[in-house]
N, CA and C of each residue as an Amber inpcrd file, in Angstrom:
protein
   513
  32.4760000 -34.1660000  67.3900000  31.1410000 -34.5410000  66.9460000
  30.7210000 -35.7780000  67.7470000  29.7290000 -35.6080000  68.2250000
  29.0160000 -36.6480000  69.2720000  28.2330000 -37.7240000  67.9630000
  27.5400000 -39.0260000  68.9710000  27.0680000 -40.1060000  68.1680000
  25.6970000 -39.2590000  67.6760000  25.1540000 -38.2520000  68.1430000
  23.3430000 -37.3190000  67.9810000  23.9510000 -37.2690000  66.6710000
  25.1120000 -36.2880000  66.6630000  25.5940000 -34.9330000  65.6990000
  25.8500000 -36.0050000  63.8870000  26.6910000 -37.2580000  64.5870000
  27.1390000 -37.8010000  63.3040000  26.0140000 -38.0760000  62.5790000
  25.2290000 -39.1570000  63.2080000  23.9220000 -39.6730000  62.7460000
  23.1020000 -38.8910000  61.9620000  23.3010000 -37.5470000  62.6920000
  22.2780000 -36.8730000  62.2390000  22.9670000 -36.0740000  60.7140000
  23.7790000 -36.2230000  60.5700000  24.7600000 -35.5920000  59.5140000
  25.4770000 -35.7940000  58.1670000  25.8220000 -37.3280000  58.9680000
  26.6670000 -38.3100000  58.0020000  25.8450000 -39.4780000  57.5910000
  25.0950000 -40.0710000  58.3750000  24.4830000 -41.5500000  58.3310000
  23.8920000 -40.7840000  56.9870000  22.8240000 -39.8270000  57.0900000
  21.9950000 -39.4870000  55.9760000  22.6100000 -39.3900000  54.8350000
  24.1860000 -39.4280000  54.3590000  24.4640000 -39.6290000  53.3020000
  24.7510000 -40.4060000  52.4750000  24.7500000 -42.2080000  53.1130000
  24.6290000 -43.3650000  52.7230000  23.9660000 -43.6930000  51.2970000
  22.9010000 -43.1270000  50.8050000  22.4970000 -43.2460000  49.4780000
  22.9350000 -42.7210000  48.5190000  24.0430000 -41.1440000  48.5880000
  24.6720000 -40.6550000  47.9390000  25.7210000 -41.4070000  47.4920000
  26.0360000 -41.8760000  48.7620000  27.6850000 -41.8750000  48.4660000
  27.5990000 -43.6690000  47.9730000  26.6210000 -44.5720000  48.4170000
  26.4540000 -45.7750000  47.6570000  26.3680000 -45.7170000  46.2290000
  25.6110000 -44.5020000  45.7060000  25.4030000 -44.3750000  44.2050000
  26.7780000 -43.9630000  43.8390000  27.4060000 -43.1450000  44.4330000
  28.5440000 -42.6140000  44.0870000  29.8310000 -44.0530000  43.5580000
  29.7780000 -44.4320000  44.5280000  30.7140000 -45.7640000  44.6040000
  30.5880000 -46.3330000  43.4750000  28.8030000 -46.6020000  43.3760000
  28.8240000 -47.6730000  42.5090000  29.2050000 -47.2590000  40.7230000
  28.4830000 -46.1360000  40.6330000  29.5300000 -45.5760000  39.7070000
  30.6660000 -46.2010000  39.1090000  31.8240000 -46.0380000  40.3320000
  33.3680000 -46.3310000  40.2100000  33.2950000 -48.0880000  40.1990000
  32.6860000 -48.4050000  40.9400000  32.8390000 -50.0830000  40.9860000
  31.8530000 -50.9810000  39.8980000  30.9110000 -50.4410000  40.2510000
  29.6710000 -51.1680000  39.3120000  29.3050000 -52.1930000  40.1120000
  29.4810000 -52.4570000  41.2040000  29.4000000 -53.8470000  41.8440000
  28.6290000 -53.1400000  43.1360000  27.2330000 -53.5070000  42.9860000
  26.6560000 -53.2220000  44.4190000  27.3870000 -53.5030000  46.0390000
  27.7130000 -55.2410000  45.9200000  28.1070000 -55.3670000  46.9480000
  29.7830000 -54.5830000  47.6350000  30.4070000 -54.0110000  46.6810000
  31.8890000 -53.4860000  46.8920000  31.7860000 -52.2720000  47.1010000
  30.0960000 -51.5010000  46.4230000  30.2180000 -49.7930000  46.9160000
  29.2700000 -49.9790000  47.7100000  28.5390000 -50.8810000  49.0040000
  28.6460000 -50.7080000  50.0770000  29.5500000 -51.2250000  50.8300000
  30.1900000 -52.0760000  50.8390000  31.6210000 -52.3240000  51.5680000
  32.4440000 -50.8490000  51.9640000  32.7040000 -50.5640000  50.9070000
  33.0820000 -48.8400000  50.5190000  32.6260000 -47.9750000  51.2520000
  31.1410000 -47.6920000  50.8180000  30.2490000 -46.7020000  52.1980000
  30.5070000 -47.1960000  53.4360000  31.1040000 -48.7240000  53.9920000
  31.1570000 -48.7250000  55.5960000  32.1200000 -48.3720000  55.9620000
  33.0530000 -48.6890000  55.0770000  34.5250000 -48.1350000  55.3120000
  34.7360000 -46.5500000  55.4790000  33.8970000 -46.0050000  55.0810000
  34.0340000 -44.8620000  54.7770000  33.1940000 -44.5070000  56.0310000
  32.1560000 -44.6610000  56.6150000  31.7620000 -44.2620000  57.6530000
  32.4440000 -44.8680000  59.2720000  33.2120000 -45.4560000  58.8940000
  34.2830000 -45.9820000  59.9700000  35.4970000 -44.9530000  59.9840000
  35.5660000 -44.6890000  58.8580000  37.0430000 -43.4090000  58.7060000
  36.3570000 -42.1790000  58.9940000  35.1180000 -41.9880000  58.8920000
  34.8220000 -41.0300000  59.5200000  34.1860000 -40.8120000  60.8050000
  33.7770000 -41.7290000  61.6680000  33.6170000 -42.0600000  62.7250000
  35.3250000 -41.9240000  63.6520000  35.9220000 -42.7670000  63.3530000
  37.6540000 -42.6020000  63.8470000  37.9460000 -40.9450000  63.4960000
  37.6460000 -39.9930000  62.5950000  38.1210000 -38.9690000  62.9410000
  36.5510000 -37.8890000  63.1440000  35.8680000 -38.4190000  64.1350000
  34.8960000 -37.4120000  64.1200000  35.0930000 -36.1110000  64.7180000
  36.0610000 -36.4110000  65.7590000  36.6020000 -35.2400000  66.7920000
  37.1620000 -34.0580000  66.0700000  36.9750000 -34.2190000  64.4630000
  38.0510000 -33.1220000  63.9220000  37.2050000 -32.9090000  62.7640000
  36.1610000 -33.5900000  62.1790000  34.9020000 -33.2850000  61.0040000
  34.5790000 -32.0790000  61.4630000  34.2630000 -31.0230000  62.1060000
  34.2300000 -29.8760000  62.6520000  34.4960000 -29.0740000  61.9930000
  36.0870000 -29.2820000  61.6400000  36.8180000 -28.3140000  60.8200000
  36.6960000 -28.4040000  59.5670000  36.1090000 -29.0350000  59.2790000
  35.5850000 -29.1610000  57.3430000  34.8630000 -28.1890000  57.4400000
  34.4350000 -27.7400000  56.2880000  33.5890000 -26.6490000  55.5110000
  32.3830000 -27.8010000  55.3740000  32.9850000 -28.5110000  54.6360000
  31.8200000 -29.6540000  54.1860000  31.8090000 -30.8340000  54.8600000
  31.0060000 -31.5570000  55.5970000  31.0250000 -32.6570000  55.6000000
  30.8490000 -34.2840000  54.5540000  30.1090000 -33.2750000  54.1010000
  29.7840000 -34.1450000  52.7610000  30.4960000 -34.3860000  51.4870000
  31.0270000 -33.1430000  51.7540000  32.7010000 -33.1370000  50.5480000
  33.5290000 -33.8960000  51.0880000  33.5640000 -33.8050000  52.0300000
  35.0780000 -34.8000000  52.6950000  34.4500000 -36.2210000  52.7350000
  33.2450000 -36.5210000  52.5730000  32.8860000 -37.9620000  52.5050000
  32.4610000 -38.4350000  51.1450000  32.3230000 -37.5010000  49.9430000
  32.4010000 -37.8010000  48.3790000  33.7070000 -38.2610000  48.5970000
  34.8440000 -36.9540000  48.4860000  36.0500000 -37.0040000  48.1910000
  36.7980000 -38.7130000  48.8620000  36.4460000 -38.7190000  50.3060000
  36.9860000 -40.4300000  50.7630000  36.2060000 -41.5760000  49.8100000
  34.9000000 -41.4920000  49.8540000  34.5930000 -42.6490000  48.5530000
  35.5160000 -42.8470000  47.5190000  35.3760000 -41.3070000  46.7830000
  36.1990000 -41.4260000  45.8820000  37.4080000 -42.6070000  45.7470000
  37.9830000 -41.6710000  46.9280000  39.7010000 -41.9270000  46.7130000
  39.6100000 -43.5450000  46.8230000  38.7920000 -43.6120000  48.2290000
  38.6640000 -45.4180000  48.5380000  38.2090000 -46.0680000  47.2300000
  37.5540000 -45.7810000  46.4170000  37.0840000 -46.4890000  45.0800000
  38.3980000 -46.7140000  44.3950000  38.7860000 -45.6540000  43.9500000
  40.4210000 -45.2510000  43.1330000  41.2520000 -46.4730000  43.6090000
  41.1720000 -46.3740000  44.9350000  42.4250000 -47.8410000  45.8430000
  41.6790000 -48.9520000  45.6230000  40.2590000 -49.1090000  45.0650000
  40.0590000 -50.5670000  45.0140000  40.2900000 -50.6330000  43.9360000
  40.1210000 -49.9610000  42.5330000  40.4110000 -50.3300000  41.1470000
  41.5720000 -50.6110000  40.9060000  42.6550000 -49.5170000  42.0140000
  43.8950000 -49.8930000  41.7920000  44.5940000 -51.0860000  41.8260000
  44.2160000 -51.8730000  42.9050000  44.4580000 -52.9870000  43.8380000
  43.6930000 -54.2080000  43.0370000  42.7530000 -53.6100000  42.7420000
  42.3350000 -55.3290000  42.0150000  41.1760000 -54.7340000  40.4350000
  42.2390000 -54.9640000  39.6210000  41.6020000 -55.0360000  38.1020000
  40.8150000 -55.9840000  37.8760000  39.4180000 -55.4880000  37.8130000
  38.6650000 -56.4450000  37.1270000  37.8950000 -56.4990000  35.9620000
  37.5690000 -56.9280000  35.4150000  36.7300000 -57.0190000  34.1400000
  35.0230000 -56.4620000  34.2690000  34.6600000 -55.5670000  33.5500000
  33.2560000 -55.1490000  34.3500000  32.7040000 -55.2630000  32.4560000
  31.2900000 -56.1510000  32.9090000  30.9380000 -56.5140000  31.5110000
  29.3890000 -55.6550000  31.8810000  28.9790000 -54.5550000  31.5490000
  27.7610000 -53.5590000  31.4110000  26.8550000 -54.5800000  31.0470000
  27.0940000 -54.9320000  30.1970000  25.5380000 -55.7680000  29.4750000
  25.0470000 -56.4810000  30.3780000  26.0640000 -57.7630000  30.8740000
  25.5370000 -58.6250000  31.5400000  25.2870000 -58.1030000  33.0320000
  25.8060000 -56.8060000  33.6960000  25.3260000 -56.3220000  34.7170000
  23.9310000 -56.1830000  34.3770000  23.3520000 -55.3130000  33.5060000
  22.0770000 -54.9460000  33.5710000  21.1310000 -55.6490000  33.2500000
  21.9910000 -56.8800000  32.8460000  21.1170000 -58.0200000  32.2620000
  20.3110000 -58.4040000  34.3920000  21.3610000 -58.0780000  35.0250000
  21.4110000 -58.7930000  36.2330000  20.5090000 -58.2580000  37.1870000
  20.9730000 -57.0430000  36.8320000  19.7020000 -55.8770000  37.1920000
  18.5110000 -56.1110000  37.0150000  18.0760000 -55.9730000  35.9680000
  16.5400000 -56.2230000  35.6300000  16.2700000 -57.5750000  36.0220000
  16.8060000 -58.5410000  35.9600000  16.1270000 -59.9340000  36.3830000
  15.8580000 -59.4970000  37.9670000  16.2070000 -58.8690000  38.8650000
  16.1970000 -58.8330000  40.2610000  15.0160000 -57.6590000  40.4010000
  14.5370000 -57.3040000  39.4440000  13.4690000 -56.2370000  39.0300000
  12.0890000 -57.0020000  39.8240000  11.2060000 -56.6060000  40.0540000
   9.6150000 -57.1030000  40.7240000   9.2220000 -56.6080000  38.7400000
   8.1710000 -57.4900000  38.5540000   7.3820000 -57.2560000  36.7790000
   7.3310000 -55.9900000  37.1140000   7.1980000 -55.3280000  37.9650000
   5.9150000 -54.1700000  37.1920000   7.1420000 -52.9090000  37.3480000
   8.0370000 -53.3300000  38.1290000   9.1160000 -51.9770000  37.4430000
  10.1310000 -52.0350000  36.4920000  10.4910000 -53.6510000  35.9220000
  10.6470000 -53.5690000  34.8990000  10.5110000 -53.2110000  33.5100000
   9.2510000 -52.6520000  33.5960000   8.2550000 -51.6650000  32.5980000
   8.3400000 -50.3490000  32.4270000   8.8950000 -49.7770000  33.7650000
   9.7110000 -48.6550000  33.7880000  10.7360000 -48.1330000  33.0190000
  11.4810000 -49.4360000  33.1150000  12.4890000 -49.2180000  32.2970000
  12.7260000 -49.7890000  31.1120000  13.0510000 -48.4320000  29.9450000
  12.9090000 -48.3230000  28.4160000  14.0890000 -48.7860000  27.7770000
  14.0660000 -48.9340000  26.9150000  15.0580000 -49.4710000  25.9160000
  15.9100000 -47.9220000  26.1850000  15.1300000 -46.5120000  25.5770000
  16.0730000 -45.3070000  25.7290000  16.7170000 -45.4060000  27.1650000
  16.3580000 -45.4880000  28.5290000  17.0200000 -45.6710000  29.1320000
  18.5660000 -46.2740000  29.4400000  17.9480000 -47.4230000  29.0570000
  19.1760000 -48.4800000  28.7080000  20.0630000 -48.0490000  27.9560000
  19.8830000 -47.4110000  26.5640000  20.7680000 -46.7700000  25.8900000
  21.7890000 -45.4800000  26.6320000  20.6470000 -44.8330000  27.1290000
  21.6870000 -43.4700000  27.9490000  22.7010000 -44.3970000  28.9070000
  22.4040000 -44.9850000  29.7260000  23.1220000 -46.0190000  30.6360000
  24.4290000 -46.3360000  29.6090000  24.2700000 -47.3140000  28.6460000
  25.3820000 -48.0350000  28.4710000  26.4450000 -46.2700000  27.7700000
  25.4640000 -45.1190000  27.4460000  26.1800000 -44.2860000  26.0370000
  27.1770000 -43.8570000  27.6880000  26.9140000 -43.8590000  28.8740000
  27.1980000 -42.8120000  29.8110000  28.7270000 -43.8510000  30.6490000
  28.6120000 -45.3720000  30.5120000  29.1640000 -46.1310000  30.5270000
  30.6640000 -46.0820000  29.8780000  30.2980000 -45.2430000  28.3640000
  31.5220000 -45.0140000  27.3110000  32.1960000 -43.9240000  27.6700000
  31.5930000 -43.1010000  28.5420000  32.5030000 -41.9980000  28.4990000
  33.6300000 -42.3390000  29.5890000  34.7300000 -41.1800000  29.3450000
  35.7860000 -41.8820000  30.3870000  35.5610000 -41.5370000  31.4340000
  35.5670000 -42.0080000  32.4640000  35.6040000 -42.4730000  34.3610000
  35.4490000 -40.5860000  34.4690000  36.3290000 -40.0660000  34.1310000
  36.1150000 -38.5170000  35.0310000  34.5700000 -37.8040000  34.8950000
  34.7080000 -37.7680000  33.2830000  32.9220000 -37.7090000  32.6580000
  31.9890000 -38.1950000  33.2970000  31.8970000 -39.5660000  33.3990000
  31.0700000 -40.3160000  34.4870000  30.6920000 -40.1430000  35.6630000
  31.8910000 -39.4670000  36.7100000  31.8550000 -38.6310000  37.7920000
  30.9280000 -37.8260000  38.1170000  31.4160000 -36.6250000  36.8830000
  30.9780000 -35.1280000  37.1880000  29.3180000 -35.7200000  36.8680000
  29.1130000 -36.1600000  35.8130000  27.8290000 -36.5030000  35.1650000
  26.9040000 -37.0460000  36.5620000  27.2410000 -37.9180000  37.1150000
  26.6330000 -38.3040000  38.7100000  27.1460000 -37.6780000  39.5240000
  27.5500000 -36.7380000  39.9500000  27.6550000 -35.7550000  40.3650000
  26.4170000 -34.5160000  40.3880000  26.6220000 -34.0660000  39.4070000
  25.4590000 -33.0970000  38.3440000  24.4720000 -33.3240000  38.4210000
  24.2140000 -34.4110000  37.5810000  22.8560000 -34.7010000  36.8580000
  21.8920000 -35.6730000  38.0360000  22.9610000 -36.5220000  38.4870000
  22.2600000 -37.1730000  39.0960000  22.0040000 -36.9320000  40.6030000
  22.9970000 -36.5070000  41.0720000  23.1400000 -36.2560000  42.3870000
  22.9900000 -34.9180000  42.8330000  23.1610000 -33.7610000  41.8760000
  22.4930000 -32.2700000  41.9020000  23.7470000 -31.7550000  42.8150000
  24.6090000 -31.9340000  42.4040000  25.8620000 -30.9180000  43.2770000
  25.9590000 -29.5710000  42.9830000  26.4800000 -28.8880000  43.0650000
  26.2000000 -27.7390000  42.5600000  28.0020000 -27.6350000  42.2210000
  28.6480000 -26.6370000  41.0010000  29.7000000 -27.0090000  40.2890000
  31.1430000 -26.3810000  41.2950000  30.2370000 -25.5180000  42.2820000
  31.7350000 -25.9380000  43.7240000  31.9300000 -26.6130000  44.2850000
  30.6750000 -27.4980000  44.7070000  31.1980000 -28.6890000  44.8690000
  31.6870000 -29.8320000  44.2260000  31.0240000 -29.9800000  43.2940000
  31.8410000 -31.1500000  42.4130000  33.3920000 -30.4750000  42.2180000
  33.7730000 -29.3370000  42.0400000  35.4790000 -29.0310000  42.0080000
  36.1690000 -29.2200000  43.3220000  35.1490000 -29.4380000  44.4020000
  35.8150000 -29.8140000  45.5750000  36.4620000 -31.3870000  45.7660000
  35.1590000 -31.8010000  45.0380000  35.1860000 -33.5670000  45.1970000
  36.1640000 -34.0290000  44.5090000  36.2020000 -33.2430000  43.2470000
  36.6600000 -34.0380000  41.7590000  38.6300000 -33.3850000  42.0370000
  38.4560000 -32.2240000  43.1330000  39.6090000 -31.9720000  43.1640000
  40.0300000 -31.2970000  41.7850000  39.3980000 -30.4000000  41.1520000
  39.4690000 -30.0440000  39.6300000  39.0980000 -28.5570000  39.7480000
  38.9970000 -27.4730000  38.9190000  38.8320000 -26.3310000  38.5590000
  37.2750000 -26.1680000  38.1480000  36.6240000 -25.0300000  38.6190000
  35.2140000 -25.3470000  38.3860000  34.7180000 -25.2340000  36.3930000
  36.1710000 -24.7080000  36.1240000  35.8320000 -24.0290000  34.7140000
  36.1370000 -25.9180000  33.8320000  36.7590000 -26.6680000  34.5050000
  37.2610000 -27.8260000  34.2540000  36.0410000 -28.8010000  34.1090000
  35.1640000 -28.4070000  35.3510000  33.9800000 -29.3490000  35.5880000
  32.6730000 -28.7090000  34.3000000  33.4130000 -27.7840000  34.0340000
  32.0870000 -27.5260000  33.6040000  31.8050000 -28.0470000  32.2890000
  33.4300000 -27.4420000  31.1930000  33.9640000 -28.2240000  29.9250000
  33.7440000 -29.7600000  30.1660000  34.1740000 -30.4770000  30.8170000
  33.5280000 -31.9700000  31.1660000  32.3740000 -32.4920000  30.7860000
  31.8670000 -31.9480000  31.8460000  30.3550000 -32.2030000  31.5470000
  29.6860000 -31.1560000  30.5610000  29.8840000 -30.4820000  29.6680000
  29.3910000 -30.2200000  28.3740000  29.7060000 -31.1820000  27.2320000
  31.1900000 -32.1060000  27.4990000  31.6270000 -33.1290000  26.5740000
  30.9220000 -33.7050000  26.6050000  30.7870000 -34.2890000  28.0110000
  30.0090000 -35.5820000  28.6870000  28.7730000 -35.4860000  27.5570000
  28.0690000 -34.7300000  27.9810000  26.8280000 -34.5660000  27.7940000
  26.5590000 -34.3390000  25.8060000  27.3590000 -34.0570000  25.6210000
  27.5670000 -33.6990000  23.9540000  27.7410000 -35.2010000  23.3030000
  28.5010000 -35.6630000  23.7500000  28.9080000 -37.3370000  23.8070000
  27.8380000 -38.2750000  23.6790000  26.7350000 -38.3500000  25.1210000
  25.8070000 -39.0620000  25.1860000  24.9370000 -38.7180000  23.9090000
  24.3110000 -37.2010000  23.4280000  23.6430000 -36.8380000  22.5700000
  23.8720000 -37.6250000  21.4910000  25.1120000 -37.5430000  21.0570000
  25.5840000 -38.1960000  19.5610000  25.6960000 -39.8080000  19.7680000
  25.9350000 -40.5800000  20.8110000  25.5730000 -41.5880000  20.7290000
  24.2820000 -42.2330000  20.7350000  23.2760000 -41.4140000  21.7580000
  21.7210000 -41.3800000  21.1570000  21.1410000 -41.3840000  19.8620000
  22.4670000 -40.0290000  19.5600000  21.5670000 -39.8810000  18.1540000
  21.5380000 -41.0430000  17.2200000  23.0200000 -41.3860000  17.0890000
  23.5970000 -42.4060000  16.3970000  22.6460000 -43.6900000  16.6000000
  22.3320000 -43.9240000  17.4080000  21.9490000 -45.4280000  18.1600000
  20.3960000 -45.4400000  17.1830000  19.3420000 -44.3660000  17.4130000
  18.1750000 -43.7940000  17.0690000  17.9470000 -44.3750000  15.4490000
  19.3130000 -43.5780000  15.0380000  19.0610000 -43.7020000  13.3610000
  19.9120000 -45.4080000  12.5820000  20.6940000 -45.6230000  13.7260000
  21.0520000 -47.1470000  13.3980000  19.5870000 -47.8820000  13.5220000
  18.6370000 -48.0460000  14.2760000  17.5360000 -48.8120000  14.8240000
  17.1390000 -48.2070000  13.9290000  16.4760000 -47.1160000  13.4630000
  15.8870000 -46.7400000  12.3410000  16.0620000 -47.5080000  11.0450000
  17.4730000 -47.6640000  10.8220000  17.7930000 -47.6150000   9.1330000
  17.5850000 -49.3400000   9.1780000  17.7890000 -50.0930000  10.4770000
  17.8160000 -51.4250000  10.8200000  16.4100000 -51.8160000  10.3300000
  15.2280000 -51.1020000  10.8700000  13.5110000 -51.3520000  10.6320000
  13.3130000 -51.3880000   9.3590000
């Protein structure tokens, strides 16, 4: 694969695979660190990206794994609230208005589920994979991905729901 072929192939997946990261890290600045690394490992083996089926699977799947080796390597404490607290202050006014309290709620309910859930769910929902690929990425059974994300998604519902009628019974 020439510098035309990559660019034209791989560069374009930089927004995927940043969302992807961040996912696993939560830390903007560490899931692009991540995406460069990752386009350096795939740059060093471009001569052989050829032989993938996917290019884009083999560059989920390296995020991935590279995410996996940073959690491994250094445990840190990831506090949701005060991320999004961090978030929105870095907001311009007028798209802070955008975003709803329900929002916020799906966020933190999607937060609770465990790391694999979270995956498939940005994967899916957010990123529109289709469920051979996410069994490619996730390295899982497609019948696996699918039970997942029906939990996933069953999960968020009841914590919505829950959340809805707590604020309710609270008023």
């Amino acid at each position: 694969m020439n510098l035309q072929e990559f660019t034209s192939k791989v560069i374009p997946l930089k927004n995927k695979l940043f969302r992807f990261a961040k996912r696993y890290l939560e830390r903007p600045e560490e899931a692009e660190d991540i995406v460069q690394e990752v386009f350096i490992k795939l740059w060093v083996r471009r001569d052989k990206l050829d032989e993938y089926r996917s290019v884009e699977a083999l560059a989920m799947i390296t995020t991935k794994n590279m995410c996996l080796d940073k959690i491994k390597t250094k445990r840190y404490p990831v506090d949701p609230i005060d991320d999004h607290r961090r978030f929105m202050e870095n907001l311009p006014e007028e798209q802070k208005k955008d975003y709803s309290e329900e929002m916020y709620k799906v966020r933190q309910a999607m937060k609770s589920l465990p790391q694999q859930q979270q995956m498939i769910m940005q994967l899916r929902d957010i990123e529109g994979y289709d469920f051979e690929s996410i069994a490619e990425i996730m390295e899982m059974n497609e019948n696996a991905i699918r039970v997942n994300l029906s939990r996933a998604r069953k999960r968020i519902r009841e914590l919505i729901t829950t959340s809805r009628i707590y604020d309710y019974q609270r008023n």
